[in-house]
Short mmCIF file of C-alpha atoms and ligand atoms in Angstrom, two decimals:
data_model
loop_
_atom_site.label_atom_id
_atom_site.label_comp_id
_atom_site.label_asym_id
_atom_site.label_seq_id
_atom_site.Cartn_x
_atom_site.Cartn_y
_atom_site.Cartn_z
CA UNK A 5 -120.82 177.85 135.60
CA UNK A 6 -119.96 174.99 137.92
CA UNK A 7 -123.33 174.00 139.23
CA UNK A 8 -122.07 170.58 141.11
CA UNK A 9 -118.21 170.46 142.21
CA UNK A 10 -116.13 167.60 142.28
CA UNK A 11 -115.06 166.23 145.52
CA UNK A 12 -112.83 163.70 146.41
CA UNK A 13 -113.77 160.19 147.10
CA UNK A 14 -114.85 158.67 150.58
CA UNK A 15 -113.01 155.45 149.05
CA UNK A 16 -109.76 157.53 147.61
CA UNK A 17 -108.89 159.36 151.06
CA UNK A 18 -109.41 156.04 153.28
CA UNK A 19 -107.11 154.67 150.51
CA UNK A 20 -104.94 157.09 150.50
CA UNK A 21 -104.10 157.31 153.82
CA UNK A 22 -104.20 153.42 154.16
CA UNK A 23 -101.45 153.19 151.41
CA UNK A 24 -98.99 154.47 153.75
CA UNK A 25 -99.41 153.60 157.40
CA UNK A 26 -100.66 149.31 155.86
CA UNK A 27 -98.93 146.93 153.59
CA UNK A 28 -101.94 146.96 150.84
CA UNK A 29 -102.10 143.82 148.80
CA UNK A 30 -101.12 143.72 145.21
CA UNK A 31 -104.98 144.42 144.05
CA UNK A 32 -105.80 146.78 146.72
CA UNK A 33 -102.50 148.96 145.53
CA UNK A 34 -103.36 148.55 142.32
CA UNK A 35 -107.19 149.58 142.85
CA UNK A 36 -105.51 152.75 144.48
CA UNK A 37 -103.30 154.12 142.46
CA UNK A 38 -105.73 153.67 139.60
CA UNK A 39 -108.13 155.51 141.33
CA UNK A 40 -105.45 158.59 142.41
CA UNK A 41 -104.81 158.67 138.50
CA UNK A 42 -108.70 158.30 137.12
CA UNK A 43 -108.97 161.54 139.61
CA UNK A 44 -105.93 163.33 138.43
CA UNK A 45 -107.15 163.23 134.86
CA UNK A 46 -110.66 164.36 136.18
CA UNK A 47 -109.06 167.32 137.42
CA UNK A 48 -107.15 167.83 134.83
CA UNK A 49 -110.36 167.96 132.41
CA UNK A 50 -112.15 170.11 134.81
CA UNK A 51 -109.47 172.91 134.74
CA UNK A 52 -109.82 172.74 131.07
CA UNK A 53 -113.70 173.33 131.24
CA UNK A 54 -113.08 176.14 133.39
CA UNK A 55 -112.81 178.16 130.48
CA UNK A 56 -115.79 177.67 128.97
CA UNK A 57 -118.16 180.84 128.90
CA UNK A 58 -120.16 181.25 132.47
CA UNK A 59 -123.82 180.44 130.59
CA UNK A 60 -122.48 176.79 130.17
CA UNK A 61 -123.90 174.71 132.85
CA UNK A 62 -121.70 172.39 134.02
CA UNK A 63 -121.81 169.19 136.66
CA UNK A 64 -119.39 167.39 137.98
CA UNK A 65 -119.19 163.29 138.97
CA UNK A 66 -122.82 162.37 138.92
CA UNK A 67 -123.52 159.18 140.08
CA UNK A 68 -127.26 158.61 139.15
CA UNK A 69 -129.53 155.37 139.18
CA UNK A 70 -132.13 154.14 136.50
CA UNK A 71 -133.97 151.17 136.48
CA UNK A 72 -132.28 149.93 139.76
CA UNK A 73 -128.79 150.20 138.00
CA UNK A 74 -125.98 152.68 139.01
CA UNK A 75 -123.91 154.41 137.12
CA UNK A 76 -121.78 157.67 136.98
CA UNK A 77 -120.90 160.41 134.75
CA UNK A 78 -117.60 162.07 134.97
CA UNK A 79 -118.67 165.45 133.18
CA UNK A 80 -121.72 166.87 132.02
CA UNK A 81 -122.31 169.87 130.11
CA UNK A 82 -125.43 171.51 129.24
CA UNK A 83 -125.88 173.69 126.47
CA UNK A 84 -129.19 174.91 124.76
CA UNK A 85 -129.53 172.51 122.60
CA UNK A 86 -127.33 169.66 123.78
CA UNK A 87 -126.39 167.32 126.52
CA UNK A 88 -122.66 166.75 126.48
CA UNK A 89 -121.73 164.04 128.66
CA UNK A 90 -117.93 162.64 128.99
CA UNK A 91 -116.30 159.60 130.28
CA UNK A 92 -112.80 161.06 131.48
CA UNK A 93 -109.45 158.67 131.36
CA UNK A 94 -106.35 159.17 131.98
CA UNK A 95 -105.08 155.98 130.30
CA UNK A 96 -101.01 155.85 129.86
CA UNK A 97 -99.40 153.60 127.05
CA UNK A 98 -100.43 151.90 123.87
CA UNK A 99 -103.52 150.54 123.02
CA UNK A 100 -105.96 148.89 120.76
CA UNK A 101 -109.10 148.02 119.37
CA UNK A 102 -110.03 144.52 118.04
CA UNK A 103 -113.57 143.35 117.40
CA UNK A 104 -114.64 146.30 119.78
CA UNK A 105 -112.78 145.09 122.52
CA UNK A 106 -109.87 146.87 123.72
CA UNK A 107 -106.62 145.56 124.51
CA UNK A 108 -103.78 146.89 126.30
CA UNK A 109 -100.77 146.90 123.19
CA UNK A 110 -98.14 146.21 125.87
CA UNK A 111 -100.04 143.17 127.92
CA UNK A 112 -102.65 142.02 125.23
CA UNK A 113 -104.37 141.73 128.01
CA UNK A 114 -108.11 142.61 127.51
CA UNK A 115 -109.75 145.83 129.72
CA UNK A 116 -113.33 146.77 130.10
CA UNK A 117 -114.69 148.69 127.28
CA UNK A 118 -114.57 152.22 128.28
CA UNK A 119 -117.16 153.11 125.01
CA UNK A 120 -119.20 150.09 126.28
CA UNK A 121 -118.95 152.04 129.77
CA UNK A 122 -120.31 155.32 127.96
CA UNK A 123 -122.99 154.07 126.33
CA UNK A 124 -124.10 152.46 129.07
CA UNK A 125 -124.20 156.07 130.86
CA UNK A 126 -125.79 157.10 127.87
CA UNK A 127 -128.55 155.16 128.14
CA UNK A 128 -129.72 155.10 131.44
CA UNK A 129 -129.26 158.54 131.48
CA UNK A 130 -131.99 158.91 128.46
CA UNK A 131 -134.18 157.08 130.46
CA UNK A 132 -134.02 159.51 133.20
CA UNK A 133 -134.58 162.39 130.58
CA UNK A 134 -137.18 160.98 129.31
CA UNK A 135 -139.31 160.29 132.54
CA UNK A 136 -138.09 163.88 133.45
CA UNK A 137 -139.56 165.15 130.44
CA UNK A 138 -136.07 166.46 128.53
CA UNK A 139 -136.39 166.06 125.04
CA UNK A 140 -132.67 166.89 124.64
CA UNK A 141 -129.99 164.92 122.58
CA UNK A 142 -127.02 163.81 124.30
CA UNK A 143 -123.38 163.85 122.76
CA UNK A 144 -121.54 160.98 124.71
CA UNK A 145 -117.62 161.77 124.63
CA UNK A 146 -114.59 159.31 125.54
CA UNK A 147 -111.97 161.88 126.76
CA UNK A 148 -108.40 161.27 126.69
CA UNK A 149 -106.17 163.33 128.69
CA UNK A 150 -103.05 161.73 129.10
CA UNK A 151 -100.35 162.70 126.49
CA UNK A 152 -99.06 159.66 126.70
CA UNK A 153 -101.56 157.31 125.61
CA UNK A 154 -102.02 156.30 122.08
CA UNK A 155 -104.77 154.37 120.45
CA UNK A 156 -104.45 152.05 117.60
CA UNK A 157 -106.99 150.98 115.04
CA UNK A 158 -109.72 153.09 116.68
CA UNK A 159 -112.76 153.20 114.07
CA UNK A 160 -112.92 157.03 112.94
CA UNK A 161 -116.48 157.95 114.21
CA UNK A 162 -115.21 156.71 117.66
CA UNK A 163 -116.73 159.23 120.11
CA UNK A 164 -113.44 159.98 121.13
CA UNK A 165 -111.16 163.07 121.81
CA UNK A 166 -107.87 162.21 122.20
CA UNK A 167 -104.99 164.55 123.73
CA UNK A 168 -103.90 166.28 120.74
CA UNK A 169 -107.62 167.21 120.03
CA UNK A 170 -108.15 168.56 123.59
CA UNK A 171 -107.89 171.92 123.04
CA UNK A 172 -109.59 172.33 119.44
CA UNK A 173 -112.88 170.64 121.53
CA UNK A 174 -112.89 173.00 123.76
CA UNK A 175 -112.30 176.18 121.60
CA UNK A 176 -115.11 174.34 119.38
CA UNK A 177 -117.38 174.50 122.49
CA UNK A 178 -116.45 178.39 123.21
CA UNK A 179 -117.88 179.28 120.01
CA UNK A 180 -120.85 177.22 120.45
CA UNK A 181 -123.57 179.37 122.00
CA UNK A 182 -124.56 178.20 125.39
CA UNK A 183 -127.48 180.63 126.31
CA UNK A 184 -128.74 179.01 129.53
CA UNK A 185 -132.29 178.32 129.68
CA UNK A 186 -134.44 178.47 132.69
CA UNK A 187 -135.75 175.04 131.55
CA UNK A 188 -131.80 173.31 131.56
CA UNK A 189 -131.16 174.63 134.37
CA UNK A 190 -134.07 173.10 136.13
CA UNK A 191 -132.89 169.91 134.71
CA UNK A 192 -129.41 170.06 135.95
CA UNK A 193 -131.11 170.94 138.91
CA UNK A 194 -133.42 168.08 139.13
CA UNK A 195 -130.65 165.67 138.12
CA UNK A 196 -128.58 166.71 141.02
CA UNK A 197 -131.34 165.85 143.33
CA UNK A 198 -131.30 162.10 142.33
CA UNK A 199 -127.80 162.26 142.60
CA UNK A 200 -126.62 159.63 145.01
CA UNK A 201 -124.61 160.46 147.72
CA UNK A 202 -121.79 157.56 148.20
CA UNK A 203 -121.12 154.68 146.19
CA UNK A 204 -122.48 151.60 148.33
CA UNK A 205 -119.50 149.35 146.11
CA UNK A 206 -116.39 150.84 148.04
CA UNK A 207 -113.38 148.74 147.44
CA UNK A 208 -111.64 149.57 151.19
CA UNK A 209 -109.88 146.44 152.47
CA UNK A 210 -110.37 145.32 156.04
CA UNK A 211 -108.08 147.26 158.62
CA UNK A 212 -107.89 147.94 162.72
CA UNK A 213 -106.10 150.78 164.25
CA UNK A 214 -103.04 148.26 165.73
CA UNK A 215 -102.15 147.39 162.28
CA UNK A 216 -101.75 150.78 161.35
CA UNK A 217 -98.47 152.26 160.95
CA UNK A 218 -98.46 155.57 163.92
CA UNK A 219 -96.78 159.28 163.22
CA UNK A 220 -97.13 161.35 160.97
CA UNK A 221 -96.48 161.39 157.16
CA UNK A 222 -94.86 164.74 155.52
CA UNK A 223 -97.33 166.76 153.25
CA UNK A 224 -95.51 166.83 150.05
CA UNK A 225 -93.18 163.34 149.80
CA UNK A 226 -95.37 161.10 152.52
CA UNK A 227 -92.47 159.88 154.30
CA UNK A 228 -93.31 159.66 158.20
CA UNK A 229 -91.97 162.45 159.44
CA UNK A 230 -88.94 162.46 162.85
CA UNK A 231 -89.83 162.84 166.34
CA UNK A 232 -89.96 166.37 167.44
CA UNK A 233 -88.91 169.14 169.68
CA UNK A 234 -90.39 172.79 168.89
CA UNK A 235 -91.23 175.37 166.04
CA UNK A 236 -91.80 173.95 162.91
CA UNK A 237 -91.97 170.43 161.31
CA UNK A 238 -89.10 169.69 158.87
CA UNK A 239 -89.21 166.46 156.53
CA UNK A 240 -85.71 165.04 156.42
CA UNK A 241 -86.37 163.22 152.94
CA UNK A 242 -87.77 165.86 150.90
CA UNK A 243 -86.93 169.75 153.25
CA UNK A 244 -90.71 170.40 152.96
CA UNK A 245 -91.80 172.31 155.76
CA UNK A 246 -95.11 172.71 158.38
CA UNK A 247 -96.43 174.23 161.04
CA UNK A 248 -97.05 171.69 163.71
CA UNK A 249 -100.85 172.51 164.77
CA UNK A 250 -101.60 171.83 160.73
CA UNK A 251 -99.76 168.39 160.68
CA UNK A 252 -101.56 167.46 163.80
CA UNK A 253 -104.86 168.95 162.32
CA UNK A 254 -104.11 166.89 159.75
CA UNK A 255 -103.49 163.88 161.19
CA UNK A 256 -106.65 164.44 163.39
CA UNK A 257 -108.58 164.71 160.08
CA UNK A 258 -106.68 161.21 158.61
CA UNK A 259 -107.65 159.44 162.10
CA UNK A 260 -111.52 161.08 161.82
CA UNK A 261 -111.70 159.39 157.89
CA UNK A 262 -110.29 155.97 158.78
CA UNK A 263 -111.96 155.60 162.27
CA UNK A 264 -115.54 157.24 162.24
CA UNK A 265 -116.81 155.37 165.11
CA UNK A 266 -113.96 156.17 167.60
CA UNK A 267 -113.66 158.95 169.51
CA UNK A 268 -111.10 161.95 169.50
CA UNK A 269 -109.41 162.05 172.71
CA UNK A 270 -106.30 163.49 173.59
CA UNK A 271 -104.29 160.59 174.43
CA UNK A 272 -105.26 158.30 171.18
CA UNK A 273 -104.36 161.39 168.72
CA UNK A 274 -100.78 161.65 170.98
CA UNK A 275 -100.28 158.11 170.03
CA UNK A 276 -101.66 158.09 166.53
CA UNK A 277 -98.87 160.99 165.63
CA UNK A 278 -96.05 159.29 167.78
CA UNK A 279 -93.96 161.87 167.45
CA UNK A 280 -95.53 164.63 169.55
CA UNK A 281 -93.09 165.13 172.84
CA UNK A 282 -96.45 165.52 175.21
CA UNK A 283 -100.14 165.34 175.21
CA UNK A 284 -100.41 168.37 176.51
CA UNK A 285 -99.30 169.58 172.96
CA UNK A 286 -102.45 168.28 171.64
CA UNK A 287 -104.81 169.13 174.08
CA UNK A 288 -103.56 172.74 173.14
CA UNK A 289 -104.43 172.23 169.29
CA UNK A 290 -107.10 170.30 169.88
CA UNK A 291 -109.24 172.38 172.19
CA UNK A 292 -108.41 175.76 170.14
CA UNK A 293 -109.86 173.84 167.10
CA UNK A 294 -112.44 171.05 168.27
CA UNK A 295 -115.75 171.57 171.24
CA UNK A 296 -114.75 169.49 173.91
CA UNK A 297 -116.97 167.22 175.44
CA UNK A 298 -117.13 165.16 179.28
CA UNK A 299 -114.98 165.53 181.91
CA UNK A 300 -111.02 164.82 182.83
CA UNK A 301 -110.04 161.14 181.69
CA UNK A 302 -113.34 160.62 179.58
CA UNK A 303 -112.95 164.14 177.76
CA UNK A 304 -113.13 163.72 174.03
CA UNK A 305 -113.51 166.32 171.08
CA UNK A 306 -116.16 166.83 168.33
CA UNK A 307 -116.06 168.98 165.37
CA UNK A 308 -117.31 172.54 165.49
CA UNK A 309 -119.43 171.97 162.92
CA UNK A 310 -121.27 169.00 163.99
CA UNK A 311 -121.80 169.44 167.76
CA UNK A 312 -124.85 166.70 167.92
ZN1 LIG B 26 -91.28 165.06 152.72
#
């Protein structure tokens, strides 16, 4: 059973949404689109654990501290006997290892050690057994879930399961007996309360609301999307079709993430989607969705859900 779900990144949605209304720099782009691809092969592992047996306890992106130093865990799965943790990347291409340090086959270029990145995890994360009182091995994986990717001269007692052995693992772990204890689960438990919450190292670059590209960008193909008249919103690059209240919902949500601070008024969400023919329009979403708050000209909306 999923005892912590995964959720998407603070740093990917503000990237995300940055990617198409800004002119990111090479390494910000780069940093992106990394990111959107470390979290599609996350996803793609966790559908894969979904078939594990319900007695498995299982915990998603923990990102724990131990002696002052951070550091996170893509996976974790507890069994009776055994702590299985896994480092999750979706690595494309060809690759290799050379005096433990690997090296993209394509580049040479050298990138970080994702083993070294592993047992790192691996050992802080003793420490915190330990001073939790967990006498518990732990069985540090490298997972590798792009079909794609293929690793040269990789030492054969590499923690390591590559694509083709994807499946095999996990019927290996079906037939392993799970049997939750009361004791592991008060450990996952415990270790979810020193989870921290956000990632203090965010890599956003700087941005103001003028540089930002206004309207709103289609739900399936991200093009901005034409100015329009009534019924429903059509994308002219890729047919895809919405409702408008959703794309302006949306787009409410997208100016929420990237502007915290401001407020929600009627006439800056009219000009942050552009394309809406009045603001009347979005007064009519937004006050069947969000609590409004003040009076005429200073009127502004807050979430239902937090109404401090
Ligand atoms: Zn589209």
């Amino acid at each position: 059973m999923i005892i912590k779900p995964r959720f998407e990144s603070e740093e990917l949605k503000v990237l995300r949404y940055l990617y198409r209304r800004l002119e990111l720099s090479a390494k910000d782009e780069n940093h992106y689109l990394n990111l959107e691809k470390g979290t599609a092969g996350e996803l793609q592992f966790d559908r894969m654990l979904e078939n594990l047996p319900d007695d498995w306890i299982h915990l998603n992106d923990l990102l724990l501290e131990n002696n002052n130093t951070m550091f996170q865990i893509d996976a974790v799965l507890i069994s009776s006997n055994t702590i299985y943790i896994f480092e999750v990347k979706n690595y494309e291409g060809d690759y290799y290892i050379e005096n433990e340090r690997w090296y993209s086959l394509t580049s040479k270029a050298e990138i970080k050690s994702p083993l070294l990145q592993l047992q790192r995890s691996e050992t802080l994360l003793r420490g915190i057994l330990k001073e939790l009182g967990f006498n518990i091995p732990i069985k540090p994986n490298l997972v590798f879930v792009n079909p794609g990717f293929q690793l040269y001269q990789a030492p054969k007692n590499l923690s390591a399961i590559f694509p083709a052995q994807l499946n095999r693992f996990i019927e290996k772990l079906k037939d392993t007996p799970a049997a939750t204890k009361a004791r592991n689960m008060r450990f996952a438990e415990q270790l979810i309360s020193r989870c921290l919450k956000e990632n203090p190292y965010l890599r956003i670059p700087e941005y103001t609301y003028e540089q930002l590209e206004k309207g709103i960008p289609c739900l399936s193909c991200s093009s901005f999307l034409a100015p329009f008249r009534q019924g429903t919103l059509i994308c002219k690059e890729c047919g895809s079709k919405e409702e408008l209240e959703s794309a302006v919902l949306r787009s409410v949500d997208e100016f929420r993430t990237l502007f915290p601070e401001r407020k929600v008024t009627s006439n800056d969400i009219y000009e942050w989607c552009s394309i809406i023919s009045s603001t009347k329009v979005i007064q009519r979403i937004l006050s069947r969705n969000y609590e409004i708050r003040g009076h005429g000209k200073y009127s502004f909306y807050v979430s239902k859900q937090d109404q401090n």
